[in-house]
């Protein structure tokens, strides 16, 4: 007579060095865990599966990144009404249109541009088209989006120099892309394949949907978490585990200094013969 008994191992892994994470990448997306007590799955284990039962991730991944897309080049009147060029740098962060509008106005004021009664430019949403409107608040104002380090793609504008036109404000040519990430993917070398992504495998063990506002903490507790086959763990002894976080396009994300955590369960069937 033979039968099988359900067995499982649970673990919580975190990218926080204070809790033991090692080799954490500079962007915070990758880390390793060195196990004092090695992870051992019996050689005769059947139907070995890995699942992410819970994940905690801060939704602070910046859409404006220092040195990449943090500039706006404009010219217009200063506080003395002299026409001057202004190069504005926006601090790295996760921005919506309102926050970006405020940051532009603040940095223009710091740079000495005219802000009373209005800043040189202002941005507003066109909800019907999901595009951004660029308004020039004074004559002789221009915005140069030809430079590669501007945030024109987030706003939906092409590589052009924009100046006041009769149809002020100007509607962007493309849909705004403030939401650069649709969801997160958690990966690990616990599995050799992971969840199939169309026709590819990239060691994905969990998907985390973004269901909170920017700056908030995502607590993902899926009702039916994916159980990924991991037959390679049967008979294996692991002392080092690797984890990394990507977006929906499998690009490593910048966690903006925040740590992320996942609760992982490894399940299998242990056979017995009587």
mmCIF file with all atom_site columns, N, CA and C in Angstrom, residues 162-228:
data_model
loop_
_atom_site.group_PDB
_atom_site.id
_atom_site.type_symbol
_atom_site.label_atom_id
_atom_site.label_alt_id
_atom_site.label_comp_id
_atom_site.label_asym_id
_atom_site.label_entity_id
_atom_site.label_seq_id
_atom_site.pdbx_PDB_ins_code
_atom_site.Cartn_x
_atom_site.Cartn_y
_atom_site.Cartn_z
_atom_site.occupancy
_atom_site.B_iso_or_equiv
_atom_site.pdbx_formal_charge
_atom_site.auth_seq_id
_atom_site.auth_comp_id
_atom_site.auth_asym_id
_atom_site.auth_atom_id
_atom_site.pdbx_PDB_model_num
ATOM 1   N N  . UNK A 1 162 ? 8.598  73.946 -29.123 1.00 0.00 ? 162 UNK A N  1
ATOM 2   C CA . UNK A 1 162 ? 7.228  74.447 -29.113 1.00 0.00 ? 162 UNK A CA 1
ATOM 3   C C  . UNK A 1 162 ? 7.216  75.920 -28.693 1.00 0.00 ? 162 UNK A C  1
ATOM 4   N N  . UNK A 1 163 ? 6.426  76.700 -29.428 1.00 0.00 ? 163 UNK A N  1
ATOM 5   C CA . UNK A 1 163 ? 6.268  78.134 -29.136 1.00 0.00 ? 163 UNK A CA 1
ATOM 6   C C  . UNK A 1 163 ? 4.784  78.472 -29.165 1.00 0.00 ? 163 UNK A C  1
ATOM 7   N N  . UNK A 1 164 ? 4.394  79.642 -28.628 1.00 0.00 ? 164 UNK A N  1
ATOM 8   C CA . UNK A 1 164 ? 2.965  79.992 -28.614 1.00 0.00 ? 164 UNK A CA 1
ATOM 9   C C  . UNK A 1 164 ? 2.375  80.008 -30.014 1.00 0.00 ? 164 UNK A C  1
ATOM 10  N N  . UNK A 1 165 ? 1.197  79.451 -30.120 1.00 0.00 ? 165 UNK A N  1
ATOM 11  C CA . UNK A 1 165 ? 0.461  79.425 -31.384 1.00 0.00 ? 165 UNK A CA 1
ATOM 12  C C  . UNK A 1 165 ? -0.965 79.896 -31.085 1.00 0.00 ? 165 UNK A C  1
ATOM 13  N N  . UNK A 1 166 ? -1.723 80.252 -32.128 1.00 0.00 ? 166 UNK A N  1
ATOM 14  C CA . UNK A 1 166 ? -3.091 80.746 -31.873 1.00 0.00 ? 166 UNK A CA 1
ATOM 15  C C  . UNK A 1 166 ? -3.956 79.762 -31.091 1.00 0.00 ? 166 UNK A C  1
ATOM 16  N N  . UNK A 1 167 ? -3.717 78.436 -31.282 1.00 0.00 ? 167 UNK A N  1
ATOM 17  C CA . UNK A 1 167 ? -4.549 77.451 -30.580 1.00 0.00 ? 167 UNK A CA 1
ATOM 18  C C  . UNK A 1 167 ? -3.991 77.092 -29.209 1.00 0.00 ? 167 UNK A C  1
ATOM 19  N N  . UNK A 1 168 ? -3.249 78.018 -28.606 1.00 0.00 ? 168 UNK A N  1
ATOM 20  C CA . UNK A 1 168 ? -2.750 77.825 -27.236 1.00 0.00 ? 168 UNK A CA 1
ATOM 21  C C  . UNK A 1 168 ? -3.932 77.477 -26.314 1.00 0.00 ? 168 UNK A C  1
ATOM 22  N N  . UNK A 1 169 ? -3.876 76.400 -25.519 1.00 0.00 ? 169 UNK A N  1
ATOM 23  C CA . UNK A 1 169 ? -2.731 75.518 -25.309 1.00 0.00 ? 169 UNK A CA 1
ATOM 24  C C  . UNK A 1 169 ? -2.545 74.487 -26.430 1.00 0.00 ? 169 UNK A C  1
ATOM 25  N N  . UNK A 1 170 ? -1.330 73.914 -26.461 1.00 0.00 ? 170 UNK A N  1
ATOM 26  C CA . UNK A 1 170 ? -0.986 72.912 -27.459 1.00 0.00 ? 170 UNK A CA 1
ATOM 27  C C  . UNK A 1 170 ? -1.281 71.526 -26.883 1.00 0.00 ? 170 UNK A C  1
ATOM 28  N N  . UNK A 1 171 ? -1.974 70.715 -27.636 1.00 0.00 ? 171 UNK A N  1
ATOM 29  C CA . UNK A 1 171 ? -2.273 69.347 -27.225 1.00 0.00 ? 171 UNK A CA 1
ATOM 30  C C  . UNK A 1 171 ? -1.145 68.428 -27.677 1.00 0.00 ? 171 UNK A C  1
ATOM 31  N N  . UNK A 1 172 ? -0.632 67.595 -26.773 1.00 0.00 ? 172 UNK A N  1
ATOM 32  C CA . UNK A 1 172 ? 0.458  66.670 -27.109 1.00 0.00 ? 172 UNK A CA 1
ATOM 33  C C  . UNK A 1 172 ? 0.052  65.741 -28.246 1.00 0.00 ? 172 UNK A C  1
ATOM 34  N N  . UNK A 1 173 ? 1.031  65.333 -29.027 1.00 0.00 ? 173 UNK A N  1
ATOM 35  C CA . UNK A 1 173 ? 0.756  64.458 -30.160 1.00 0.00 ? 173 UNK A CA 1
ATOM 36  C C  . UNK A 1 173 ? 0.413  63.030 -29.726 1.00 0.00 ? 173 UNK A C  1
ATOM 37  N N  . UNK A 1 174 ? 0.897  62.636 -28.539 1.00 0.00 ? 174 UNK A N  1
ATOM 38  C CA . UNK A 1 174 ? 0.758  61.246 -28.108 1.00 0.00 ? 174 UNK A CA 1
ATOM 39  C C  . UNK A 1 174 ? 0.089  61.174 -26.734 1.00 0.00 ? 174 UNK A C  1
ATOM 40  N N  . UNK A 1 175 ? -0.428 60.017 -26.400 1.00 0.00 ? 175 UNK A N  1
ATOM 41  C CA . UNK A 1 175 ? -1.034 59.782 -25.094 1.00 0.00 ? 175 UNK A CA 1
ATOM 42  C C  . UNK A 1 175 ? 0.044  59.867 -24.019 1.00 0.00 ? 175 UNK A C  1
ATOM 43  N N  . UNK A 1 176 ? -0.288 60.487 -22.890 1.00 0.00 ? 176 UNK A N  1
ATOM 44  C CA . UNK A 1 176 ? 0.652  60.612 -21.777 1.00 0.00 ? 176 UNK A CA 1
ATOM 45  C C  . UNK A 1 176 ? 1.018  59.232 -21.234 1.00 0.00 ? 176 UNK A C  1
ATOM 46  N N  . UNK A 1 177 ? 2.240  59.118 -20.729 1.00 0.00 ? 177 UNK A N  1
ATOM 47  C CA . UNK A 1 177 ? 2.742  57.838 -20.241 1.00 0.00 ? 177 UNK A CA 1
ATOM 48  C C  . UNK A 1 177 ? 3.317  57.974 -18.836 1.00 0.00 ? 177 UNK A C  1
ATOM 49  N N  . UNK A 1 178 ? 2.536  58.563 -17.947 1.00 0.00 ? 178 UNK A N  1
ATOM 50  C CA . UNK A 1 178 ? 2.994  58.678 -16.562 1.00 0.00 ? 178 UNK A CA 1
ATOM 51  C C  . UNK A 1 178 ? 3.112  57.309 -15.912 1.00 0.00 ? 178 UNK A C  1
ATOM 52  N N  . UNK A 1 179 ? 2.218  56.406 -16.287 1.00 0.00 ? 179 UNK A N  1
ATOM 53  C CA . UNK A 1 179 ? 2.262  55.053 -15.745 1.00 0.00 ? 179 UNK A CA 1
ATOM 54  C C  . UNK A 1 179 ? 3.209  54.227 -16.606 1.00 0.00 ? 179 UNK A C  1
ATOM 55  N N  . UNK A 1 180 ? 4.475  54.182 -16.207 1.00 0.00 ? 180 UNK A N  1
ATOM 56  C CA . UNK A 1 180 ? 5.482  53.449 -16.957 1.00 0.00 ? 180 UNK A CA 1
ATOM 57  C C  . UNK A 1 180 ? 5.449  51.953 -16.667 1.00 0.00 ? 180 UNK A C  1
ATOM 58  N N  . UNK A 1 181 ? 4.755  51.559 -15.607 1.00 0.00 ? 181 UNK A N  1
ATOM 59  C CA . UNK A 1 181 ? 4.720  50.162 -15.183 1.00 0.00 ? 181 UNK A CA 1
ATOM 60  C C  . UNK A 1 181 ? 3.270  49.739 -14.989 1.00 0.00 ? 181 UNK A C  1
ATOM 61  N N  . UNK A 1 182 ? 2.891  48.614 -15.558 1.00 0.00 ? 182 UNK A N  1
ATOM 62  C CA . UNK A 1 182 ? 1.528  48.109 -15.403 1.00 0.00 ? 182 UNK A CA 1
ATOM 63  C C  . UNK A 1 182 ? 1.410  47.145 -14.223 1.00 0.00 ? 182 UNK A C  1
ATOM 64  N N  . UNK A 1 183 ? 2.459  46.398 -13.955 1.00 0.00 ? 183 UNK A N  1
ATOM 65  C CA . UNK A 1 183 ? 2.503  45.491 -12.805 1.00 0.00 ? 183 UNK A CA 1
ATOM 66  C C  . UNK A 1 183 ? 3.943  45.043 -12.590 1.00 0.00 ? 183 UNK A C  1
ATOM 67  N N  . UNK A 1 184 ? 4.190  44.449 -11.425 1.00 0.00 ? 184 UNK A N  1
ATOM 68  C CA . UNK A 1 184 ? 5.522  43.954 -11.085 1.00 0.00 ? 184 UNK A CA 1
ATOM 69  C C  . UNK A 1 184 ? 5.593  42.446 -11.278 1.00 0.00 ? 184 UNK A C  1
ATOM 70  N N  . UNK A 1 185 ? 6.800  41.961 -11.543 1.00 0.00 ? 185 UNK A N  1
ATOM 71  C CA . UNK A 1 185 ? 7.075  40.528 -11.604 1.00 0.00 ? 185 UNK A CA 1
ATOM 72  C C  . UNK A 1 185 ? 8.204  40.203 -10.626 1.00 0.00 ? 185 UNK A C  1
ATOM 73  N N  . UNK A 1 186 ? 7.988  39.192 -9.800  1.00 0.00 ? 186 UNK A N  1
ATOM 74  C CA . UNK A 1 186 ? 9.018  38.716 -8.878  1.00 0.00 ? 186 UNK A CA 1
ATOM 75  C C  . UNK A 1 186 ? 9.654  37.475 -9.484  1.00 0.00 ? 186 UNK A C  1
ATOM 76  N N  . UNK A 1 187 ? 10.989 37.470 -9.518  1.00 0.00 ? 187 UNK A N  1
ATOM 77  C CA . UNK A 1 187 ? 11.726 36.353 -10.108 1.00 0.00 ? 187 UNK A CA 1
ATOM 78  C C  . UNK A 1 187 ? 12.623 35.712 -9.049  1.00 0.00 ? 187 UNK A C  1
ATOM 79  N N  . UNK A 1 188 ? 12.961 34.441 -9.289  1.00 0.00 ? 188 UNK A N  1
ATOM 80  C CA . UNK A 1 188 ? 13.877 33.748 -8.380  1.00 0.00 ? 188 UNK A CA 1
ATOM 81  C C  . UNK A 1 188 ? 14.516 32.564 -9.093  1.00 0.00 ? 188 UNK A C  1
ATOM 82  N N  . UNK A 1 189 ? 15.748 32.248 -8.661  1.00 0.00 ? 189 UNK A N  1
ATOM 83  C CA . UNK A 1 189 ? 16.399 31.048 -9.192  1.00 0.00 ? 189 UNK A CA 1
ATOM 84  C C  . UNK A 1 189 ? 15.948 29.787 -8.461  1.00 0.00 ? 189 UNK A C  1
ATOM 85  N N  . UNK A 1 190 ? 14.902 29.895 -7.647  1.00 0.00 ? 190 UNK A N  1
ATOM 86  C CA . UNK A 1 190 ? 14.287 28.690 -7.082  1.00 0.00 ? 190 UNK A CA 1
ATOM 87  C C  . UNK A 1 190 ? 13.725 27.808 -8.186  1.00 0.00 ? 190 UNK A C  1
ATOM 88  N N  . UNK A 1 191 ? 13.370 28.421 -9.303  1.00 0.00 ? 191 UNK A N  1
ATOM 89  C CA . UNK A 1 191 ? 12.815 27.679 -10.435 1.00 0.00 ? 191 UNK A CA 1
ATOM 90  C C  . UNK A 1 191 ? 13.688 27.913 -11.658 1.00 0.00 ? 191 UNK A C  1
ATOM 91  N N  . UNK A 1 192 ? 13.696 26.947 -12.543 1.00 0.00 ? 192 UNK A N  1
ATOM 92  C CA . UNK A 1 192 ? 14.499 27.091 -13.761 1.00 0.00 ? 192 UNK A CA 1
ATOM 93  C C  . UNK A 1 192 ? 13.714 27.767 -14.878 1.00 0.00 ? 192 UNK A C  1
ATOM 94  N N  . UNK A 1 193 ? 12.386 27.649 -14.834 1.00 0.00 ? 193 UNK A N  1
ATOM 95  C CA . UNK A 1 193 ? 11.536 28.267 -15.854 1.00 0.00 ? 193 UNK A CA 1
ATOM 96  C C  . UNK A 1 193 ? 10.628 29.333 -15.249 1.00 0.00 ? 193 UNK A C  1
ATOM 97  N N  . UNK A 1 194 ? 9.725  28.937 -14.385 1.00 0.00 ? 194 UNK A N  1
ATOM 98  C CA . UNK A 1 194 ? 8.781  29.875 -13.801 1.00 0.00 ? 194 UNK A CA 1
ATOM 99  C C  . UNK A 1 194 ? 7.509  29.978 -14.603 1.00 0.00 ? 194 UNK A C  1
ATOM 100 N N  . UNK A 1 195 ? 6.770  31.057 -14.394 1.00 0.00 ? 195 UNK A N  1
ATOM 101 C CA . UNK A 1 195 ? 5.511  31.283 -15.102 1.00 0.00 ? 195 UNK A CA 1
ATOM 102 C C  . UNK A 1 195 ? 5.804  31.598 -16.563 1.00 0.00 ? 195 UNK A C  1
ATOM 103 N N  . UNK A 1 196 ? 5.073  30.939 -17.444 1.00 0.00 ? 196 UNK A N  1
ATOM 104 C CA . UNK A 1 196 ? 5.251  31.235 -18.870 1.00 0.00 ? 196 UNK A CA 1
ATOM 105 C C  . UNK A 1 196 ? 4.775  32.651 -19.170 1.00 0.00 ? 196 UNK A C  1
ATOM 106 N N  . UNK A 1 197 ? 5.602  33.415 -19.886 1.00 0.00 ? 197 UNK A N  1
ATOM 107 C CA . UNK A 1 197 ? 5.255  34.767 -20.322 1.00 0.00 ? 197 UNK A CA 1
ATOM 108 C C  . UNK A 1 197 ? 5.160  34.715 -21.836 1.00 0.00 ? 197 UNK A C  1
ATOM 109 N N  . UNK A 1 198 ? 3.913  34.616 -22.354 1.00 0.00 ? 198 UNK A N  1
ATOM 110 C CA . UNK A 1 198 ? 3.689  34.299 -23.760 1.00 0.00 ? 198 UNK A CA 1
ATOM 111 C C  . UNK A 1 198 ? 4.463  33.025 -24.097 1.00 0.00 ? 198 UNK A C  1
ATOM 112 N N  . UNK A 1 199 ? 5.520  33.115 -24.884 1.00 0.00 ? 199 UNK A N  1
ATOM 113 C CA . UNK A 1 199 ? 6.259  31.894 -25.228 1.00 0.00 ? 199 UNK A CA 1
ATOM 114 C C  . UNK A 1 199 ? 7.628  31.859 -24.567 1.00 0.00 ? 199 UNK A C  1
ATOM 115 N N  . UNK A 1 200 ? 7.827  32.674 -23.517 1.00 0.00 ? 200 UNK A N  1
ATOM 116 C CA . UNK A 1 200 ? 9.131  32.744 -22.871 1.00 0.00 ? 200 UNK A CA 1
ATOM 117 C C  . UNK A 1 200 ? 9.029  32.383 -21.400 1.00 0.00 ? 200 UNK A C  1
ATOM 118 N N  . UNK A 1 201 ? 10.160 32.029 -20.831 1.00 0.00 ? 201 UNK A N  1
ATOM 119 C CA . UNK A 1 201 ? 10.278 31.773 -19.402 1.00 0.00 ? 201 UNK A CA 1
ATOM 120 C C  . UNK A 1 201 ? 11.412 32.639 -18.863 1.00 0.00 ? 201 UNK A C  1
ATOM 121 N N  . UNK A 1 202 ? 11.187 33.306 -17.737 1.00 0.00 ? 202 UNK A N  1
ATOM 122 C CA . UNK A 1 202 ? 12.224 34.171 -17.175 1.00 0.00 ? 202 UNK A CA 1
ATOM 123 C C  . UNK A 1 202 ? 12.296 34.040 -15.656 1.00 0.00 ? 202 UNK A C  1
ATOM 124 N N  . UNK A 1 203 ? 11.988 32.827 -15.162 1.00 0.00 ? 203 UNK A N  1
ATOM 125 C CA . UNK A 1 203 ? 12.077 32.517 -13.736 1.00 0.00 ? 203 UNK A CA 1
ATOM 126 C C  . UNK A 1 203 ? 11.141 33.388 -12.898 1.00 0.00 ? 203 UNK A C  1
ATOM 127 N N  . UNK A 1 204 ? 9.995  33.747 -13.471 1.00 0.00 ? 204 UNK A N  1
ATOM 128 C CA . UNK A 1 204 ? 8.981  34.496 -12.732 1.00 0.00 ? 204 UNK A CA 1
ATOM 129 C C  . UNK A 1 204 ? 8.250  33.571 -11.768 1.00 0.00 ? 204 UNK A C  1
ATOM 130 N N  . UNK A 1 205 ? 8.133  33.984 -10.510 1.00 0.00 ? 205 UNK A N  1
ATOM 131 C CA . UNK A 1 205 ? 7.393  33.190 -9.533  1.00 0.00 ? 205 UNK A CA 1
ATOM 132 C C  . UNK A 1 205 ? 6.147  33.908 -9.016  1.00 0.00 ? 205 UNK A C  1
ATOM 133 N N  . UNK A 1 206 ? 5.974  35.186 -9.356  1.00 0.00 ? 206 UNK A N  1
ATOM 134 C CA . UNK A 1 206 ? 4.796  35.900 -8.882  1.00 0.00 ? 206 UNK A CA 1
ATOM 135 C C  . UNK A 1 206 ? 4.560  37.188 -9.637  1.00 0.00 ? 206 UNK A C  1
ATOM 136 N N  . UNK A 1 207 ? 3.301  37.573 -9.731  1.00 0.00 ? 207 UNK A N  1
ATOM 137 C CA . UNK A 1 207 ? 2.884  38.831 -10.336 1.00 0.00 ? 207 UNK A CA 1
ATOM 138 C C  . UNK A 1 207 ? 2.225  39.688 -9.260  1.00 0.00 ? 207 UNK A C  1
ATOM 139 N N  . UNK A 1 208 ? 2.572  40.964 -9.220  1.00 0.00 ? 208 UNK A N  1
ATOM 140 C CA . UNK A 1 208 ? 2.009  41.874 -8.225  1.00 0.00 ? 208 UNK A CA 1
ATOM 141 C C  . UNK A 1 208 ? 1.343  43.029 -8.964  1.00 0.00 ? 208 UNK A C  1
ATOM 142 N N  . UNK A 1 209 ? 0.027  43.132 -8.802  1.00 0.00 ? 209 UNK A N  1
ATOM 143 C CA . UNK A 1 209 ? -0.730 44.195 -9.459  1.00 0.00 ? 209 UNK A CA 1
ATOM 144 C C  . UNK A 1 209 ? -0.606 45.492 -8.676  1.00 0.00 ? 209 UNK A C  1
ATOM 145 N N  . UNK A 1 210 ? -0.639 46.617 -9.385  1.00 0.00 ? 210 UNK A N  1
ATOM 146 C CA . UNK A 1 210 ? -0.553 47.932 -8.762  1.00 0.00 ? 210 UNK A CA 1
ATOM 147 C C  . UNK A 1 210 ? -1.971 48.432 -8.526  1.00 0.00 ? 210 UNK A C  1
ATOM 148 N N  . UNK A 1 211 ? -2.392 48.427 -7.263  1.00 0.00 ? 211 UNK A N  1
ATOM 149 C CA . UNK A 1 211 ? -3.762 48.801 -6.938  1.00 0.00 ? 211 UNK A CA 1
ATOM 150 C C  . UNK A 1 211 ? -3.821 49.910 -5.892  1.00 0.00 ? 211 UNK A C  1
ATOM 151 N N  . UNK A 1 212 ? -2.733 50.694 -5.783  1.00 0.00 ? 212 UNK A N  1
ATOM 152 C CA . UNK A 1 212 ? -2.683 51.797 -4.826  1.00 0.00 ? 212 UNK A CA 1
ATOM 153 C C  . UNK A 1 212 ? -2.208 53.049 -5.540  1.00 0.00 ? 212 UNK A C  1
ATOM 154 N N  . UNK A 1 213 ? -2.351 54.184 -4.891  1.00 0.00 ? 213 UNK A N  1
ATOM 155 C CA . UNK A 1 213 ? -1.901 55.450 -5.455  1.00 0.00 ? 213 UNK A CA 1
ATOM 156 C C  . UNK A 1 213 ? -0.388 55.591 -5.299  1.00 0.00 ? 213 UNK A C  1
ATOM 157 N N  . UNK A 1 214 ? 0.264  56.437 -6.112  1.00 0.00 ? 214 UNK A N  1
ATOM 158 C CA . UNK A 1 214 ? 1.714  56.634 -5.996  1.00 0.00 ? 214 UNK A CA 1
ATOM 159 C C  . UNK A 1 214 ? 2.129  57.002 -4.581  1.00 0.00 ? 214 UNK A C  1
ATOM 160 N N  . UNK A 1 215 ? 3.240  56.418 -4.141  1.00 0.00 ? 215 UNK A N  1
ATOM 161 C CA . UNK A 1 215 ? 3.755  56.674 -2.808  1.00 0.00 ? 215 UNK A CA 1
ATOM 162 C C  . UNK A 1 215 ? 3.197  55.754 -1.747  1.00 0.00 ? 215 UNK A C  1
ATOM 163 N N  . UNK A 1 216 ? 2.295  54.852 -2.134  1.00 0.00 ? 216 UNK A N  1
ATOM 164 C CA . UNK A 1 216 ? 1.665  53.956 -1.173  1.00 0.00 ? 216 UNK A CA 1
ATOM 165 C C  . UNK A 1 216 ? 2.281  52.557 -1.249  1.00 0.00 ? 216 UNK A C  1
ATOM 166 N N  . UNK A 1 217 ? 1.958  51.763 -0.264  1.00 0.00 ? 217 UNK A N  1
ATOM 167 C CA . UNK A 1 217 ? 2.483  50.403 -0.172  1.00 0.00 ? 217 UNK A CA 1
ATOM 168 C C  . UNK A 1 217 ? 1.485  49.407 -0.754  1.00 0.00 ? 217 UNK A C  1
ATOM 169 N N  . UNK A 1 218 ? 1.966  48.566 -1.656  1.00 0.00 ? 218 UNK A N  1
ATOM 170 C CA . UNK A 1 218 ? 1.149  47.491 -2.212  1.00 0.00 ? 218 UNK A CA 1
ATOM 171 C C  . UNK A 1 218 ? 1.285  46.276 -1.301  1.00 0.00 ? 218 UNK A C  1
ATOM 172 N N  . UNK A 1 219 ? 0.161  45.736 -0.855  1.00 0.00 ? 219 UNK A N  1
ATOM 173 C CA . UNK A 1 219 ? 0.151  44.482 -0.112  1.00 0.00 ? 219 UNK A CA 1
ATOM 174 C C  . UNK A 1 219 ? -0.639 43.488 -0.948  1.00 0.00 ? 219 UNK A C  1
ATOM 175 N N  . UNK A 1 220 ? 0.080  42.593 -1.614  1.00 0.00 ? 220 UNK A N  1
ATOM 176 C CA . UNK A 1 220 ? -0.541 41.650 -2.537  1.00 0.00 ? 220 UNK A CA 1
ATOM 177 C C  . UNK A 1 220 ? -0.768 40.319 -1.842  1.00 0.00 ? 220 UNK A C  1
ATOM 178 N N  . UNK A 1 221 ? -2.019 39.909 -1.738  1.00 0.00 ? 221 UNK A N  1
ATOM 179 C CA . UNK A 1 221 ? -2.376 38.611 -1.161  1.00 0.00 ? 221 UNK A CA 1
ATOM 180 C C  . UNK A 1 221 ? -3.336 37.925 -2.125  1.00 0.00 ? 221 UNK A C  1
ATOM 181 N N  . UNK A 1 222 ? -2.819 37.376 -3.213  1.00 0.00 ? 222 UNK A N  1
ATOM 182 C CA . UNK A 1 222 ? -3.699 36.800 -4.237  1.00 0.00 ? 222 UNK A CA 1
ATOM 183 C C  . UNK A 1 222 ? -4.550 35.662 -3.684  1.00 0.00 ? 222 UNK A C  1
ATOM 184 N N  . UNK A 1 223 ? -5.818 35.649 -4.109  1.00 0.00 ? 223 UNK A N  1
ATOM 185 C CA . UNK A 1 223 ? -6.735 34.621 -3.659  1.00 0.00 ? 223 UNK A CA 1
ATOM 186 C C  . UNK A 1 223 ? -6.298 33.246 -4.149  1.00 0.00 ? 223 UNK A C  1
ATOM 187 N N  . UNK A 1 224 ? -5.767 33.216 -5.351  1.00 0.00 ? 224 UNK A N  1
ATOM 188 C CA . UNK A 1 224 ? -5.336 31.946 -5.935  1.00 0.00 ? 224 UNK A CA 1
ATOM 189 C C  . UNK A 1 224 ? -3.949 32.117 -6.543  1.00 0.00 ? 224 UNK A C  1
ATOM 190 N N  . UNK A 1 225 ? -2.891 32.166 -5.714  1.00 0.00 ? 225 UNK A N  1
ATOM 191 C CA . UNK A 1 225 ? -1.545 32.399 -6.245  1.00 0.00 ? 225 UNK A CA 1
ATOM 192 C C  . UNK A 1 225 ? -1.093 31.282 -7.179  1.00 0.00 ? 225 UNK A C  1
ATOM 193 N N  . UNK A 1 226 ? -0.331 31.674 -8.177  1.00 0.00 ? 226 UNK A N  1
ATOM 194 C CA . UNK A 1 226 ? 0.178  30.690 -9.131  1.00 0.00 ? 226 UNK A CA 1
ATOM 195 C C  . UNK A 1 226 ? 1.120  29.714 -8.433  1.00 0.00 ? 226 UNK A C  1
ATOM 196 N N  . UNK A 1 227 ? 0.956  28.441 -8.731  1.00 0.00 ? 227 UNK A N  1
ATOM 197 C CA . UNK A 1 227 ? 1.853  27.405 -8.211  1.00 0.00 ? 227 UNK A CA 1
ATOM 198 C C  . UNK A 1 227 ? 2.724  26.912 -9.357  1.00 0.00 ? 227 UNK A C  1
ATOM 199 N N  . UNK A 1 228 ? 4.014  27.208 -9.247  1.00 0.00 ? 228 UNK A N  1
ATOM 200 C CA . UNK A 1 228 ? 4.938  26.950 -10.343 1.00 0.00 ? 228 UNK A CA 1
ATOM 201 C C  . UNK A 1 228 ? 5.628  25.621 -10.131 1.00 0.00 ? 228 UNK A C  1
#
